[in-house]
Coordinates of C-alpha atoms in Angstrom, one line a residue:
Chain C
M1 CA 0.6 65.3 38.0
F2 CA 2.6 62.5 36.4
V3 CA 1.4 58.9 36.5
L4 CA 3.9 56.2 35.6
A5 CA 2.4 52.9 34.8
T6 CA 4.9 50.1 34.7
T7 CA 2.8 47.2 33.6
T8 CA 1.1 46.2 30.3
L9 CA -2.3 47.7 29.9
T10 CA -4.5 47.4 26.8
K11 CA -4.6 50.2 24.3
E12 CA -8.3 50.7 25.2
S13 CA -7.4 51.2 28.9
R14 CA -4.5 53.5 28.1
E15 CA -6.6 55.7 25.8
Y16 CA -9.5 55.7 28.3
L17 CA -7.3 57.1 31.1
I18 CA -5.7 59.7 28.9
R19 CA -9.1 60.9 27.7
Q20 CA -10.7 60.8 31.1
Y21 CA -8.0 62.7 33.0
P22 CA -6.7 65.5 30.7
A23 CA -4.9 67.2 33.6
V24 CA -2.8 64.1 34.3
E25 CA 0.3 63.1 32.3
F26 CA 0.5 59.3 31.8
Q27 CA 3.4 57.2 30.7
F28 CA 2.8 53.6 30.0
L29 CA 5.7 51.1 30.1
E30 CA 6.0 47.4 30.5
D31 CA 8.2 47.3 33.6
V32 CA 9.8 49.7 36.0
D33 CA 13.3 49.4 34.5
Q34 CA 12.1 51.0 31.3
A35 CA 11.3 54.2 33.2
G36 CA 15.0 55.3 33.5
A37 CA 15.3 58.9 34.7
R38 CA 11.5 59.4 34.5
L39 CA 11.1 57.3 37.6
S40 CA 12.3 60.3 39.7
E41 CA 9.6 62.5 38.2
A42 CA 6.6 60.2 38.9
D43 CA 4.0 61.4 41.4
I44 CA 2.0 58.2 41.1
L45 CA 3.1 54.7 40.3
L46 CA 0.8 52.0 38.8
T47 CA 2.4 48.6 39.2
F48 CA 2.0 44.9 39.8
G49 CA 4.7 45.2 42.3
S50 CA 6.8 42.1 41.7
D51 CA 9.6 44.1 39.9
L52 CA 9.8 46.8 42.5
T53 CA 12.9 47.0 44.6
V54 CA 14.2 49.3 47.4
A55 CA 16.5 50.9 44.9
H56 CA 13.6 51.9 42.7
I57 CA 11.9 53.5 45.8
K58 CA 15.0 55.5 46.6
R59 CA 15.2 56.8 43.1
A60 CA 11.6 57.8 43.0
K61 CA 12.1 61.1 44.8
K62 CA 8.7 62.7 44.0
L63 CA 6.6 59.5 44.5
K64 CA 3.6 60.0 46.8
W65 CA 1.4 57.1 46.0
I66 CA 1.8 53.6 44.7
M67 CA -1.3 51.9 43.2
L68 CA -0.6 48.2 43.4
L69 CA -2.6 46.2 40.8
S70 CA -2.3 43.1 42.9
A71 CA -3.8 41.9 46.2
G72 CA -0.7 40.2 47.6
M73 CA 2.1 42.4 49.1
D74 CA 4.6 39.7 49.9
E75 CA 7.1 40.9 47.3
M76 CA 6.8 44.6 48.0
P77 CA 9.6 46.7 49.7
L78 CA 7.1 47.8 52.4
Q79 CA 9.8 49.2 54.8
A80 CA 11.3 51.5 52.1
I81 CA 7.8 52.6 51.1
K82 CA 7.0 53.5 54.6
E83 CA 10.2 55.3 55.3
N84 CA 9.8 57.5 52.2
G85 CA 6.3 58.5 53.3
I86 CA 4.7 57.0 50.2
K87 CA 1.1 55.9 50.4
L88 CA 0.2 52.5 49.2
T89 CA -3.2 51.2 47.9
N90 CA -3.9 47.8 46.5
V91 CA -6.8 45.8 44.9
R92 CA -7.8 43.9 47.9
A93 CA -10.9 41.7 47.4
I94 CA -10.5 41.9 43.6
H95 CA -10.6 38.0 43.4
Q96 CA -14.0 37.8 45.2
I97 CA -16.2 37.3 42.2
P98 CA -14.1 34.9 40.1
M99 CA -13.1 32.8 43.0
A100 CA -16.6 32.5 44.4
E101 CA -17.8 31.6 40.8
Y102 CA -14.9 29.0 40.6
A103 CA -16.0 27.3 43.8
I104 CA -19.7 27.2 42.9
S105 CA -18.9 26.0 39.4
M106 CA -16.5 23.2 40.5
L107 CA -18.9 22.0 43.3
L108 CA -21.7 21.9 40.8
N109 CA -19.5 19.9 38.4
A110 CA -18.6 17.4 41.2
Y111 CA -22.3 16.9 42.2
R112 CA -23.8 16.9 38.7
Q113 CA -21.4 14.5 37.0
N114 CA -20.6 17.0 34.3
D115 CA -17.3 15.2 33.4
T116 CA -19.2 12.1 32.6
L117 CA -21.8 14.0 30.6
W118 CA -18.9 15.6 28.7
R119 CA -17.2 12.3 27.9
N120 CA -20.6 10.9 26.8
Q121 CA -21.1 13.8 24.4
Y122 CA -17.7 13.2 22.8
A123 CA -18.5 9.5 22.5
R124 CA -22.1 10.2 21.2
E125 CA -23.4 8.3 24.1
W126 CA -27.0 9.1 25.2
D127 CA -27.1 8.0 28.9
S128 CA -29.7 9.8 31.0
S129 CA -29.4 7.3 33.9
L130 CA -26.8 9.2 35.9
E131 CA -27.2 9.9 39.6
I132 CA -27.3 13.7 39.9
K133 CA -27.1 15.5 43.2
E134 CA -28.0 19.0 44.1
I135 CA -25.7 21.5 45.9
S136 CA -28.8 23.3 47.2
N137 CA -29.6 22.8 50.9
R138 CA -26.1 21.4 51.7
T139 CA -23.7 22.7 54.3
M140 CA -20.6 24.6 53.3
T141 CA -17.7 25.3 55.6
I142 CA -15.4 28.1 54.5
V143 CA -12.0 28.0 56.2
G144 CA -10.4 31.4 55.9
A145 CA -13.5 33.4 55.8
G146 CA -12.3 36.8 54.5
A147 CA -13.5 38.9 51.6
I148 CA -13.6 36.0 49.2
G149 CA -15.3 33.7 51.7
E150 CA -18.0 36.3 52.3
E151 CA -18.8 36.5 48.6
L152 CA -18.9 32.7 48.4
A153 CA -21.1 32.4 51.5
R154 CA -23.5 34.9 49.9
L155 CA -23.9 32.7 46.9
A156 CA -24.1 29.6 49.0
K157 CA -27.0 31.2 50.9
A158 CA -28.7 31.8 47.5
F159 CA -28.4 28.1 47.0
R160 CA -30.1 27.7 50.4
M161 CA -27.0 26.2 52.1
K162 CA -26.1 26.3 55.7
T163 CA -22.8 28.2 55.9
I164 CA -20.1 27.8 58.5
G165 CA -17.0 30.0 58.6
V166 CA -13.6 29.6 60.2
S167 CA -11.6 32.7 60.7
R168 CA -8.9 34.1 62.9
S169 CA -11.3 36.3 64.9
G170 CA -14.3 34.0 64.8
K171 CA -16.4 37.1 64.7
P172 CA -20.0 36.7 63.2
S173 CA -20.2 37.8 59.6
D174 CA -23.0 38.4 57.1
N175 CA -24.2 35.2 55.3
F176 CA -22.5 32.9 57.8
D177 CA -24.9 30.9 60.0
Q178 CA -22.0 30.0 62.3
M179 CA -18.5 31.1 62.8
Y180 CA -15.5 29.4 64.6
Q181 CA -12.1 30.6 65.4
T182 CA -9.2 28.9 63.7
N183 CA -8.3 26.8 66.8
E184 CA -11.9 25.4 66.7
I185 CA -11.5 24.3 63.1
L186 CA -12.4 20.7 63.8
K187 CA -15.9 21.7 65.0
G188 CA -16.4 23.6 61.7
L189 CA -15.5 20.6 59.6
K190 CA -17.7 18.0 61.1
E191 CA -21.0 18.7 59.4
A192 CA -19.8 20.1 56.1
D193 CA -20.7 18.6 52.7
F194 CA -18.3 21.1 51.2
V195 CA -15.1 22.3 52.9
V196 CA -13.7 25.3 51.0
S197 CA -10.2 26.4 52.0
I198 CA -9.2 29.9 51.2
L199 CA -6.4 30.1 53.7
P200 CA -3.3 32.2 52.9
S201 CA 0.2 30.8 53.3
T202 CA 1.5 31.7 56.7
E203 CA 3.3 30.0 59.5
E204 CA 0.0 29.2 61.2
T205 CA -1.6 27.7 58.2
L206 CA 1.3 25.5 57.1
Y207 CA 0.0 21.9 56.8
I208 CA -2.9 22.9 59.0
Y209 CA -5.0 20.0 57.6
K210 CA -3.8 16.8 59.1
Q211 CA -5.2 13.3 59.0
E212 CA -7.4 14.0 62.0
H213 CA -9.1 16.9 60.1
F214 CA -10.1 14.6 57.2
K215 CA -11.2 11.9 59.6
E216 CA -13.5 14.5 61.2
M217 CA -15.1 15.3 57.8
K218 CA -18.1 13.4 56.4
D219 CA -17.2 10.4 54.2
S220 CA -19.2 12.2 51.5
A221 CA -17.5 15.6 51.9
V222 CA -15.9 17.4 49.0
F223 CA -12.7 19.3 49.9
L224 CA -11.9 22.3 47.7
N225 CA -8.7 24.2 48.1
M226 CA -8.3 27.6 46.3
G227 CA -6.2 29.3 48.9
R228 CA -2.6 28.1 49.1
G229 CA -1.2 24.7 48.4
D230 CA 0.9 24.3 51.5
V231 CA -2.0 24.0 53.9
V232 CA -2.0 20.3 53.3
Q233 CA 0.6 17.7 52.3
S234 CA -0.3 15.8 49.1
E235 CA 0.3 12.5 50.9
T236 CA -2.2 13.3 53.6
L237 CA -4.8 14.4 51.1
I238 CA -4.3 11.3 48.9
M239 CA -4.5 9.0 52.0
A240 CA -7.8 10.7 53.0
L241 CA -9.2 10.1 49.5
D242 CA -7.9 6.5 49.3
Q243 CA -9.3 5.6 52.7
N244 CA -12.7 7.1 51.9
Q245 CA -12.4 9.7 54.6
I246 CA -13.7 12.2 52.1
S247 CA -15.2 11.6 48.6
H248 CA -13.6 14.1 46.3
A249 CA -11.0 16.9 46.2
I250 CA -11.0 19.9 44.0
L251 CA -7.6 21.6 43.9
D252 CA -6.5 24.8 42.3
V253 CA -3.3 25.2 44.4
F254 CA -0.4 22.9 45.2
E255 CA 2.7 22.6 47.3
Q256 CA 4.7 22.9 44.1
E257 CA 3.4 24.9 41.1
P258 CA 3.3 24.0 38.3
L259 CA 2.5 20.5 39.6
P260 CA 5.2 18.1 38.4
K261 CA 4.1 16.0 35.4
T262 CA 4.5 12.7 37.3
H263 CA 2.6 13.8 40.5
P264 CA -0.1 11.4 41.4
L265 CA -2.7 14.1 41.9
W266 CA -3.0 14.7 38.1
Q267 CA -4.9 11.5 37.5
H268 CA -6.2 10.5 40.9
P269 CA -9.8 9.4 40.2
K270 CA -11.2 11.4 43.1
V271 CA -9.3 14.6 42.2
T272 CA -10.3 17.5 40.0
M273 CA -7.4 19.8 39.5
T274 CA -7.0 23.2 37.9
P275 CA -3.7 25.2 37.4
H276 CA -4.2 28.0 39.9
I277 CA -6.8 29.8 37.8
S278 CA -9.6 30.4 40.4
G279 CA -8.8 34.1 40.5
V280 CA -8.2 34.5 36.8
S281 CA -10.7 36.8 35.1
L282 CA -11.1 38.9 32.0
H283 CA -12.5 41.6 34.3
Y284 CA -9.4 41.8 36.4
I285 CA -7.7 44.8 34.8
P286 CA -10.9 46.8 34.2
R287 CA -11.8 46.2 37.9
A288 CA -8.3 47.2 39.1
L289 CA -8.5 50.4 37.1
E290 CA -11.9 51.2 38.5
L291 CA -10.4 51.0 42.0
F292 CA -7.4 53.2 40.8
E293 CA -9.9 55.7 39.4
K294 CA -11.9 56.0 42.6
N295 CA -8.7 56.9 44.4
L296 CA -7.4 59.1 41.6
K297 CA -10.5 61.2 41.6
T298 CA -10.3 62.1 45.3
Y299 CA -6.5 62.3 45.1
L300 CA -6.7 65.0 42.3
K301 CA -9.3 66.9 44.3
D302 CA -7.8 66.9 47.8
G303 CA -5.0 64.4 48.0
S304 CA -7.0 61.8 49.8
L305 CA -7.1 58.0 49.0
V306 CA -10.4 56.4 50.0
V307 CA -10.2 52.8 48.8
N308 CA -7.9 50.1 50.0
L309 CA -5.3 52.3 51.6
I310 CA -2.7 50.1 53.3
D311 CA -1.8 50.7 56.9
L312 CA 2.0 50.3 56.5
K313 CA 2.5 49.7 60.2
R314 CA 0.2 46.7 60.2
G315 CA 1.1 45.7 56.7
Y316 CA -2.5 45.2 55.5
Chain E
M1 CA -58.1 4.1 53.5
F2 CA -56.3 2.2 50.8
V3 CA -53.4 3.7 48.9
L4 CA -52.3 1.9 45.8
A5 CA -48.8 2.9 44.5
T6 CA -48.1 1.7 41.0
T7 CA -44.5 2.8 40.6
T8 CA -41.2 1.6 42.0
L9 CA -40.3 3.2 45.3
T10 CA -37.3 2.5 47.4
K11 CA -37.7 0.1 50.4
E12 CA -36.8 3.0 52.6
S13 CA -39.6 5.1 51.2
R14 CA -42.1 2.3 51.4
E15 CA -41.3 1.5 55.0
Y16 CA -41.4 5.1 56.0
L17 CA -44.9 5.6 54.6
I18 CA -46.2 2.4 56.3
R19 CA -44.6 3.4 59.6
Q20 CA -45.8 7.0 59.4
Y21 CA -49.4 6.4 58.5
P22 CA -50.6 3.3 60.4
A23 CA -54.2 4.0 59.7
V24 CA -53.6 3.7 56.0
E25 CA -53.2 0.5 54.0
F26 CA -50.5 0.7 51.4
Q27 CA -49.9 -1.6 48.4
F28 CA -46.7 -1.1 46.4
L29 CA -46.6 -2.3 42.8
E30 CA -44.4 -1.6 39.8
D31 CA -47.2 -0.7 37.4
V32 CA -51.0 -0.4 37.4
D33 CA -51.6 -3.6 35.5
Q34 CA -50.2 -5.6 38.4
A35 CA -53.0 -4.3 40.6
G36 CA -55.7 -6.6 39.1
A37 CA -58.9 -6.5 41.1
R38 CA -57.4 -4.4 43.8
L39 CA -57.6 -1.4 41.5
S40 CA -61.3 -1.2 42.2
E41 CA -60.6 -1.0 45.9
A42 CA -58.1 1.9 45.8
D43 CA -59.1 5.2 47.4
I44 CA -55.9 6.9 46.4
L45 CA -53.5 6.1 43.5
L46 CA -49.9 7.1 43.5
T47 CA -48.5 7.0 39.9
F48 CA -46.1 8.4 37.3
G49 CA -49.2 8.4 35.0
S50 CA -47.7 7.2 31.8
D51 CA -49.3 3.7 32.1
L52 CA -52.8 5.0 33.1
T53 CA -55.6 4.6 30.6
V54 CA -59.3 5.4 30.5
A55 CA -60.0 1.7 31.1
H56 CA -58.1 1.8 34.4
I57 CA -60.0 4.9 35.5
K58 CA -63.3 3.2 34.8
R59 CA -62.3 0.1 36.8
A60 CA -61.2 2.2 39.8
K61 CA -64.7 2.6 41.2
K62 CA -63.7 3.8 44.7
L63 CA -60.9 6.1 43.5
K64 CA -61.1 9.7 44.9
W65 CA -57.6 11.1 44.4
I66 CA -54.7 10.5 42.0
M67 CA -51.3 11.7 43.2
L68 CA -49.3 12.1 40.0
L69 CA -45.5 11.8 40.7
S70 CA -44.8 13.8 37.5
A71 CA -45.2 17.4 36.5
G72 CA -46.4 16.8 33.0
M73 CA -49.9 15.7 32.3
D74 CA -49.8 15.2 28.5
E75 CA -50.3 11.5 28.8
M76 CA -53.1 11.5 31.5
P77 CA -56.7 10.5 30.7
L78 CA -57.8 13.9 32.1
Q79 CA -61.4 13.7 30.6
A80 CA -62.1 10.4 32.3
I81 CA -60.6 11.6 35.6
K82 CA -62.8 14.6 35.5
E83 CA -66.0 12.7 34.6
N84 CA -65.5 10.3 37.4
G85 CA -65.1 13.1 40.0
I86 CA -61.5 12.1 40.9
K87 CA -59.2 14.8 42.2
L88 CA -55.8 15.1 40.7
T89 CA -52.6 16.5 42.3
N90 CA -49.2 16.6 40.7
V91 CA -45.6 17.6 41.6
R92 CA -45.6 20.9 39.8
A93 CA -42.4 22.9 40.3
I94 CA -40.5 19.8 41.5
H95 CA -37.9 20.4 38.8
Q96 CA -37.2 24.0 40.0
I97 CA -34.0 23.3 42.0
P98 CA -32.2 20.8 39.7
M99 CA -33.1 22.7 36.5
A100 CA -31.9 26.0 38.0
E101 CA -28.7 24.4 39.1
Y102 CA -28.3 22.8 35.6
A103 CA -28.5 26.2 33.9
I104 CA -26.1 27.9 36.3
S105 CA -23.7 25.0 36.1
M106 CA -23.7 24.9 32.3
L107 CA -23.4 28.6 31.9
L108 CA -20.4 28.7 34.4
N109 CA -18.8 25.9 32.4
A110 CA -19.3 27.7 29.1
Y111 CA -17.8 31.0 30.5
R112 CA -15.0 29.4 32.6
Q113 CA -13.5 27.0 30.0
N114 CA -14.0 24.1 32.3
D115 CA -14.0 21.6 29.4
T116 CA -10.5 22.8 28.4
L117 CA -9.4 22.6 32.0
W118 CA -10.6 19.0 32.2
R119 CA -8.8 18.0 29.0
N120 CA -5.7 19.6 30.4
Q121 CA -5.9 17.6 33.6
Y122 CA -6.2 14.4 31.7
A123 CA -3.2 15.4 29.5
R124 CA -1.2 16.6 32.6
E125 CA -1.0 20.0 31.0
W126 CA -0.5 23.0 33.3
D127 CA -1.9 25.9 31.3
S128 CA -3.0 28.9 33.4
S129 CA -3.2 31.3 30.5
L130 CA -6.9 30.7 29.7
E131 CA -9.4 33.5 29.2
I132 CA -12.0 33.1 31.9
K133 CA -15.2 35.1 31.9
E134 CA -17.6 35.7 34.8
I135 CA -21.3 35.1 34.6
S136 CA -21.8 37.7 37.4
N137 CA -23.3 41.1 36.2
R138 CA -24.5 39.7 32.9
T139 CA -28.0 39.8 31.5
M140 CA -30.1 36.7 31.4
T141 CA -33.4 36.4 29.5
I142 CA -35.6 33.5 30.5
V143 CA -38.1 32.5 27.9
G144 CA -41.0 30.6 29.6
A145 CA -40.8 32.3 32.9
G146 CA -42.8 29.9 35.2
A147 CA -41.9 28.2 38.4
I148 CA -38.5 27.0 37.1
G149 CA -37.7 30.3 35.6
E150 CA -38.4 32.0 38.9
E151 CA -36.0 29.9 40.8
L152 CA -33.3 30.4 38.1
A153 CA -33.9 34.2 38.1
R154 CA -33.5 34.2 41.9
L155 CA -30.1 32.6 41.5
A156 CA -29.2 34.9 38.6
K157 CA -30.0 37.9 40.9
A158 CA -27.6 36.4 43.5
F159 CA -25.0 36.5 40.7
R160 CA -26.0 40.2 40.3
M161 CA -27.4 39.6 36.8
K162 CA -30.0 41.7 35.1
T163 CA -33.0 39.3 34.5
I164 CA -35.5 39.6 31.8
G165 CA -38.5 37.2 31.5
V166 CA -40.8 36.3 28.7
S167 CA -44.1 34.8 29.7
R168 CA -47.6 34.3 28.3
S169 CA -49.0 37.0 30.6
G170 CA -46.0 39.3 30.7
K171 CA -46.9 40.0 34.4
P172 CA -44.2 41.3 36.7
S173 CA -42.6 38.6 38.8
D174 CA -40.2 38.5 41.7
N175 CA -36.5 38.5 40.7
F176 CA -37.2 39.7 37.2
D177 CA -36.1 43.2 36.3
Q178 CA -38.3 43.2 33.2
M179 CA -41.0 41.0 31.8
Y180 CA -42.3 40.8 28.2
Q181 CA -45.3 38.9 26.7
T182 CA -44.5 36.0 24.4
N183 CA -45.4 38.2 21.3
E184 CA -42.7 40.6 22.4
I185 CA -40.0 37.9 22.6
L186 CA -37.7 39.8 20.2
K187 CA -37.4 42.7 22.6
G188 CA -36.4 40.3 25.4
L189 CA -33.7 38.7 23.4
K190 CA -31.8 41.8 22.3
E191 CA -29.6 42.5 25.3
A192 CA -29.2 39.0 26.7
D193 CA -25.9 37.4 27.3
F194 CA -27.7 34.2 28.2
V195 CA -31.0 33.2 26.6
V196 CA -32.5 30.3 28.7
S197 CA -35.5 28.6 27.1
I198 CA -37.8 26.7 29.4
L199 CA -40.8 26.7 27.1
P200 CA -43.1 23.7 27.0
S201 CA -44.1 22.0 23.8
T202 CA -47.4 23.5 22.6
E203 CA -48.8 24.6 19.3
E204 CA -47.7 28.2 20.1
T205 CA -44.1 27.3 20.9
L206 CA -43.5 24.9 18.0
Y207 CA -40.4 26.3 16.2
I208 CA -40.9 29.6 17.9
Y209 CA -37.1 30.5 17.5
K210 CA -36.5 31.4 13.9
Q211 CA -33.5 32.9 12.1
E212 CA -34.7 36.4 13.0
H213 CA -34.6 35.5 16.7
F214 CA -30.9 34.4 16.6
K215 CA -30.1 37.5 14.5
E216 CA -31.6 39.6 17.2
M217 CA -29.4 38.1 19.9
K218 CA -25.9 39.4 20.6
D219 CA -23.1 37.6 18.7
S220 CA -21.7 36.7 22.1
A221 CA -25.0 35.3 23.4
V222 CA -25.2 31.7 24.8
F223 CA -28.5 30.0 24.1
L224 CA -29.5 27.3 26.6
N225 CA -32.6 25.1 25.9
M226 CA -33.9 22.9 28.8
G227 CA -37.6 23.2 28.0
R228 CA -38.6 21.2 24.9
G229 CA -36.6 20.4 21.8
D230 CA -39.2 21.3 19.2
V231 CA -39.0 25.1 19.9
V232 CA -36.2 25.3 17.3
Q233 CA -35.2 23.3 14.3
S234 CA -31.7 22.0 14.5
E235 CA -30.8 23.4 11.1
T236 CA -31.8 26.9 12.2
L237 CA -29.7 26.6 15.4
I238 CA -26.7 25.2 13.6
M239 CA -26.9 28.0 11.0
A240 CA -27.0 30.6 13.8
L241 CA -23.9 29.1 15.3
D242 CA -22.0 28.7 12.0
Q243 CA -22.8 32.3 11.0
N244 CA -21.7 33.6 14.4
Q245 CA -25.1 35.0 15.2
I246 CA -24.6 33.5 18.7
S247 CA -21.5 32.1 20.3
H248 CA -22.6 28.9 21.9
A249 CA -25.6 26.6 22.5
I250 CA -26.2 24.4 25.5
L251 CA -28.9 21.8 24.7
D252 CA -30.6 19.4 27.0
V253 CA -33.6 18.7 24.8
F254 CA -33.9 17.9 21.1
E255 CA -36.5 17.5 18.3
Q256 CA -35.7 13.7 18.5
E257 CA -34.7 12.0 21.7
P258 CA -32.4 10.2 22.0
L259 CA -30.5 12.3 19.5
P260 CA -29.5 10.0 16.6
K261 CA -25.9 9.0 16.7
T262 CA -25.1 10.7 13.4
H263 CA -26.7 14.0 14.2
P264 CA -24.3 17.0 13.7
L265 CA -25.2 18.5 17.1
W266 CA -23.2 15.8 18.9
Q267 CA -19.9 17.1 17.9
H268 CA -20.5 20.7 16.8
P269 CA -17.7 22.7 18.3
K270 CA -20.1 25.4 19.7
V271 CA -22.5 23.0 21.2
T272 CA -22.6 21.5 24.7
M273 CA -25.3 18.8 24.9
T274 CA -26.7 16.7 27.6
P275 CA -29.3 13.8 27.4
H276 CA -32.4 15.5 28.8
I277 CA -31.1 15.3 32.4
S278 CA -31.6 18.9 33.6
G279 CA -34.5 17.8 35.8
V280 CA -32.8 14.6 37.0
S281 CA -32.2 14.6 40.8
L282 CA -31.5 12.2 43.5
H283 CA -34.0 14.3 45.5
Y284 CA -36.9 13.7 43.1
I285 CA -38.7 10.9 44.9
P286 CA -38.2 12.2 48.4
R287 CA -39.4 15.6 47.3
A288 CA -42.4 14.1 45.5
L289 CA -43.3 12.0 48.5
E290 CA -43.1 15.2 50.7
L291 CA -45.7 16.8 48.4
F292 CA -47.8 13.6 48.6
E293 CA -47.6 13.6 52.4
K294 CA -48.6 17.3 52.7
N295 CA -51.8 16.4 50.9
L296 CA -52.3 13.0 52.6
K297 CA -52.2 14.6 56.1
T298 CA -55.0 17.1 55.3
Y299 CA -56.9 14.5 53.2
L300 CA -56.9 12.1 56.2
K301 CA -58.1 14.8 58.5
D302 CA -60.9 16.5 56.4
G303 CA -60.7 15.3 52.8
S304 CA -58.9 18.4 51.5
L305 CA -56.0 18.6 49.1
V306 CA -53.9 21.7 49.7
V307 CA -50.9 21.4 47.4
N308 CA -50.9 21.4 43.6
L309 CA -54.5 20.5 43.1
I310 CA -55.2 20.5 39.4
D311 CA -58.2 22.4 38.0
L312 CA -59.4 19.8 35.6
K313 CA -61.4 22.3 33.6
R314 CA -58.3 24.4 32.8
G315 CA -56.1 21.4 32.7
Y316 CA -53.4 22.9 35.0

């Protein structure tokens, strides 16, 4: 069995895999083009996927399984993979923990005036007269309530929040007190103190938040977007903030990334922005390799893949 | 029944109490000295306690119950209250929610580089290459595991942490995986990623953290103190940071408060400091009045006090 890894892994990870699976041959490269002729010998490919083309798939005659170290499959040659009978697994839900932590952390910061406290530390200013709010017992609406939303809702429940979800199916889900379908989104926004958007970028979600949506929210609502930036136009969002339709926006994703230097969102007084880092985590690669190993163990035993096998007909 | 309130309450709170308890006469003052002769007519006193002297207690001939709007009783004339047969209730555990939120928020900030992200926003710097750690799945040791520690441990468990407590009794407690007695504190510190100190100021806790304690902690440990400042000398703590015995300190309390402008802790690169605000909350007075009302209702009915009645012999 020959595993070709076409992405940078730490020395520690590489040595661990070699030690742990003596029956497997590993080759570790930085991208798929370094593989040359060896691509045609690979049984298993470990990849981030963005450098993989139809031509690579055609050359990989022995390939039976691609382990994708990413959750998004937009850039993958899915049709060619399907036609060549190659199985595909990914790292779905790998962003759950860091993104749920991001949301809780940023909402706590917004409610607890941590930016002012920070500035005061740098200025050696002892001011304990700040108004500090609690996120506990508030209402959180999660729009795009998938795997990440479920983890966030679980934490929100620990903070004794009421949790409302908006999802395509509208089906009840653990840790959600209420669930709406996407076409009922306005109902879900009405009572939220926190609106957390984790929507992907699709035709249906493009500019889904319009003026009427922000008008429907509480004046005191905090809007947090860590899904995709094209769910709302910057102008719409800035107007909602300037007209006090909501109180604050926390943005990790933007219509254009990196956000242009002159964009008004950078220094809008009601905006906290971060550079698309909500899913960044030191634990990403170890966690991805853990998922790989779960499948590798069963694959070596009986050829089965038990975790995150993609149905190539449906595409997810 | 005459209730004398000798602390500033909002108009809303005052009107609410008057409306809700028509059988009760309320007088709202800013401090106890404004009360004059009316002090001797009060059946119930609502106070923050810090302005209350033995002389006041002696003059309050009819007083049966003091509702203390604070959790700490260090400044109360407890002996005189006991001798005059006055019952005392307080707002024990009122700091649970804000202090638990404070700890989670500050630990998330330390692990997620939120200060760098903030500086980058102000500088319009798009840098997504930061190393971001997760607080999930870490080990938290809570030294002084009382009511606040229990709430914090409950949240820590939601973040899938291992939780270790250190308390006087060392008795097992919900949401703690392990519990040590105070004299076993070193054992509790060894494996902690986060050491959270919520110890009160007593003879036993004075400078309880010595060099050996920080040496026992992981190099990567974050030490958070939101109990009292005199559990550790600043010099000891700064040495531990400078010698890399721990990686970061988050301090809300200090040996001297406000911290003097020239103190090295203000701008130590490994210190995040806040001005004794971990317990500050917009919900404080509403929550305190809720506790007062619970007791007032039973007191009006049958003279009983059901919540947070202090045993004046034990002093807590």
